[in-house]
Structure formats: C-alpha cells, structure tokens
C-alpha cells in the first residue's frame, strides 16, 4: 500500500484516455476532459446523466442487461479486457472505441459503481 497521498482526481482528469465513473444506477458521476473530447459532452452536461447519452439506442438493452448483471454478481463479463464497441458522440455520429470496465467496491465488497476507460479504436 502506498504511504503517500496521491491526487487521484487530478490523475484521472489528466489521463489521455476517457475515464468515466457511473454509480450502480448507471448515472455518470465522473467524466474527465478526455471524455469531453471523445464524446463531445462537457463534464457539466454529462455528470448526473445516464450512460445512455453515449450508448447507441440499439445497444442499450444488451448494455444494461450486462451492466446490472455485473453489479449484481460483482464480476464483469470480460474481466477488464478491452473490447471494441460503438459509442455515440454528442452530435449523433458513431465512434468506434476500445473500452475496458471494472467494478468499484467498498471495503466490504459491495459494488459502488463502474469505472471505464476508453480510447478511439484503430
């Protein structure tokens, strides 16, 4: 364990990849500047919104099925491995992204939310 204090919010904010934290209901609670660049929404516009703002409509049902299954089971389907998927930009065009997810848990193992990192797919 680290014995010094780290500025976690500043580190996440300055990541070159999109970093998004959503609570167990799928509401966005953290959105870094790389997310702004990638998806077109400012943090002010995104925070408090559903992840649906970046999920194409035809992918929402399978996304939420997997999201809630992960929250309930405490495990993600891909175990943190990045997957290529389509996402939605604010202006309505599709983006291909490499996205990885993990669950954030408290000391008792209770799932608090989901953290994702994404970058444009090659």
Short mmCIF file of C-alpha atoms in Angstrom, two decimals:
data_model
loop_
_atom_site.label_atom_id
_atom_site.label_comp_id
_atom_site.label_asym_id
_atom_site.label_seq_id
_atom_site.Cartn_x
_atom_site.Cartn_y
_atom_site.Cartn_z
CA UNK A 1 0.00 0.00 0.00
CA UNK A 2 1.24 3.49 -0.81
CA UNK A 3 2.33 5.53 2.17
CA UNK A 4 1.97 8.89 0.45
CA UNK A 5 -1.08 10.83 -0.64
CA UNK A 6 -1.93 10.85 -4.33
CA UNK A 7 -4.14 13.38 -6.10
CA UNK A 8 -6.46 10.75 -7.60
CA UNK A 9 -8.98 13.13 -9.11
CA UNK A 10 -6.21 15.14 -10.77
CA UNK A 11 -4.61 11.95 -12.11
CA UNK A 12 -7.88 10.74 -13.62
CA UNK A 13 -8.65 14.18 -15.02
CA UNK A 14 -5.32 14.29 -16.84
CA UNK A 15 -5.46 10.76 -18.27
CA UNK A 16 -5.22 10.77 -22.07
CA UNK A 17 -7.99 8.13 -22.21
CA UNK A 18 -11.62 8.77 -21.43
CA UNK A 19 -12.36 7.88 -17.79
CA UNK A 20 -15.99 7.63 -16.70
CA UNK A 21 -17.34 6.54 -13.34
CA UNK A 22 -21.02 5.62 -13.08
CA UNK A 23 -22.93 4.64 -9.95
CA UNK A 24 -24.92 1.39 -9.69
CA UNK A 25 -27.88 3.03 -11.41
CA UNK A 26 -25.77 3.98 -14.43
CA UNK A 27 -25.66 7.70 -13.63
CA UNK A 28 -22.41 9.41 -14.58
CA UNK A 29 -20.56 10.73 -11.52
CA UNK A 30 -17.10 11.43 -13.02
CA UNK A 31 -16.22 12.50 -16.56
CA UNK A 32 -12.69 13.62 -17.44
CA UNK A 33 -11.55 16.02 -20.13
CA UNK A 34 -10.59 13.17 -22.48
CA UNK A 35 -14.25 12.07 -22.25
CA UNK A 36 -15.26 15.60 -23.26
CA UNK A 37 -13.00 15.41 -26.30
CA UNK A 38 -14.07 11.91 -27.29
CA UNK A 39 -17.83 12.18 -26.80
CA UNK A 40 -18.48 15.91 -27.19
CA UNK A 41 -20.29 16.45 -23.87
CA UNK A 42 -18.77 18.69 -21.22
CA UNK A 43 -18.46 17.31 -17.70
CA UNK A 44 -21.20 19.71 -16.63
CA UNK A 45 -23.52 18.26 -19.29
CA UNK A 46 -22.63 14.61 -18.60
CA UNK A 47 -22.46 14.37 -14.82
CA UNK A 48 -25.79 13.23 -13.42
CA UNK A 49 -26.94 11.87 -16.79
CA UNK A 50 -27.49 8.23 -17.69
CA UNK A 51 -24.78 6.41 -19.62
CA UNK A 52 -27.41 6.29 -22.38
CA UNK A 53 -26.02 9.61 -23.65
CA UNK A 54 -23.08 7.67 -25.15
CA UNK A 55 -24.73 4.30 -25.85
CA UNK A 56 -26.35 3.88 -29.28
CA UNK A 57 -30.04 3.12 -28.86
CA UNK A 58 -29.81 -0.34 -30.43
CA UNK A 59 -27.07 -1.33 -27.91
CA UNK A 60 -28.81 -0.05 -24.78
CA UNK A 61 -30.80 -3.18 -23.90
CA UNK A 62 -27.76 -5.53 -24.03
CA UNK A 63 -25.60 -2.94 -22.29
CA UNK A 64 -27.99 -2.57 -19.34
CA UNK A 65 -28.53 -6.32 -19.09
CA UNK A 66 -24.75 -6.78 -18.76
CA UNK A 67 -24.30 -3.73 -16.52
CA UNK A 68 -26.88 -4.85 -13.97
CA UNK A 69 -25.66 -8.47 -14.10
CA UNK A 70 -22.14 -7.24 -13.28
CA UNK A 71 -23.39 -5.05 -10.42
CA UNK A 72 -25.40 -7.94 -9.00
CA UNK A 73 -22.68 -10.60 -9.38
CA UNK A 74 -19.70 -8.39 -8.57
CA UNK A 75 -17.92 -9.53 -11.77
CA UNK A 76 -17.61 -8.15 -15.27
CA UNK A 77 -18.03 -10.37 -18.30
CA UNK A 78 -14.65 -9.54 -19.82
CA UNK A 79 -12.62 -9.28 -16.57
CA UNK A 80 -11.19 -5.90 -17.53
CA UNK A 81 -10.14 -6.86 -21.05
CA UNK A 82 -10.76 -4.08 -23.54
CA UNK A 83 -13.45 -4.67 -26.14
CA UNK A 84 -14.21 -2.78 -29.33
CA UNK A 85 -17.67 -1.25 -29.42
CA UNK A 86 -19.68 1.58 -30.89
CA UNK A 87 -20.39 4.66 -28.85
CA UNK A 88 -22.38 7.77 -29.54
CA UNK A 89 -20.97 11.28 -29.93
CA UNK A 90 -23.00 14.29 -28.82
CA UNK A 91 -23.62 15.29 -32.45
CA UNK A 92 -25.15 11.86 -33.17
CA UNK A 93 -22.34 10.15 -35.10
CA UNK A 94 -20.95 6.80 -34.05
CA UNK A 95 -17.49 6.36 -32.60
CA UNK A 96 -15.62 3.07 -32.51
CA UNK A 97 -13.91 2.73 -29.14
CA UNK A 98 -11.72 0.31 -27.21
CA UNK A 99 -13.38 0.20 -23.80
CA UNK A 100 -12.49 -1.60 -20.59
CA UNK A 101 -14.59 -1.73 -17.43
CA UNK A 102 -14.11 -2.61 -13.82
CA UNK A 103 -16.36 -2.53 -10.80
CA UNK A 104 -15.50 -0.28 -7.88
CA UNK A 105 -16.22 -1.89 -4.50
CA UNK A 106 -16.02 -0.70 -0.92
CA UNK A 107 -14.01 -2.47 1.82
CA UNK A 108 -16.95 -4.84 2.45
CA UNK A 109 -17.07 -5.90 -1.21
CA UNK A 110 -20.27 -4.00 -2.03
CA UNK A 111 -20.32 -2.68 -5.60
CA UNK A 112 -20.40 1.12 -5.64
CA UNK A 113 -20.27 1.63 -9.38
CA UNK A 114 -18.38 1.04 -12.60
CA UNK A 115 -15.23 2.67 -13.93
CA UNK A 116 -14.49 2.62 -17.64
CA UNK A 117 -11.59 3.78 -19.71
CA UNK A 118 -11.90 4.26 -23.45
CA UNK A 119 -9.91 5.41 -26.44
CA UNK A 120 -10.73 5.62 -30.10
CA UNK A 121 -10.39 2.19 -31.76
CA UNK A 122 -7.91 1.74 -34.56
#
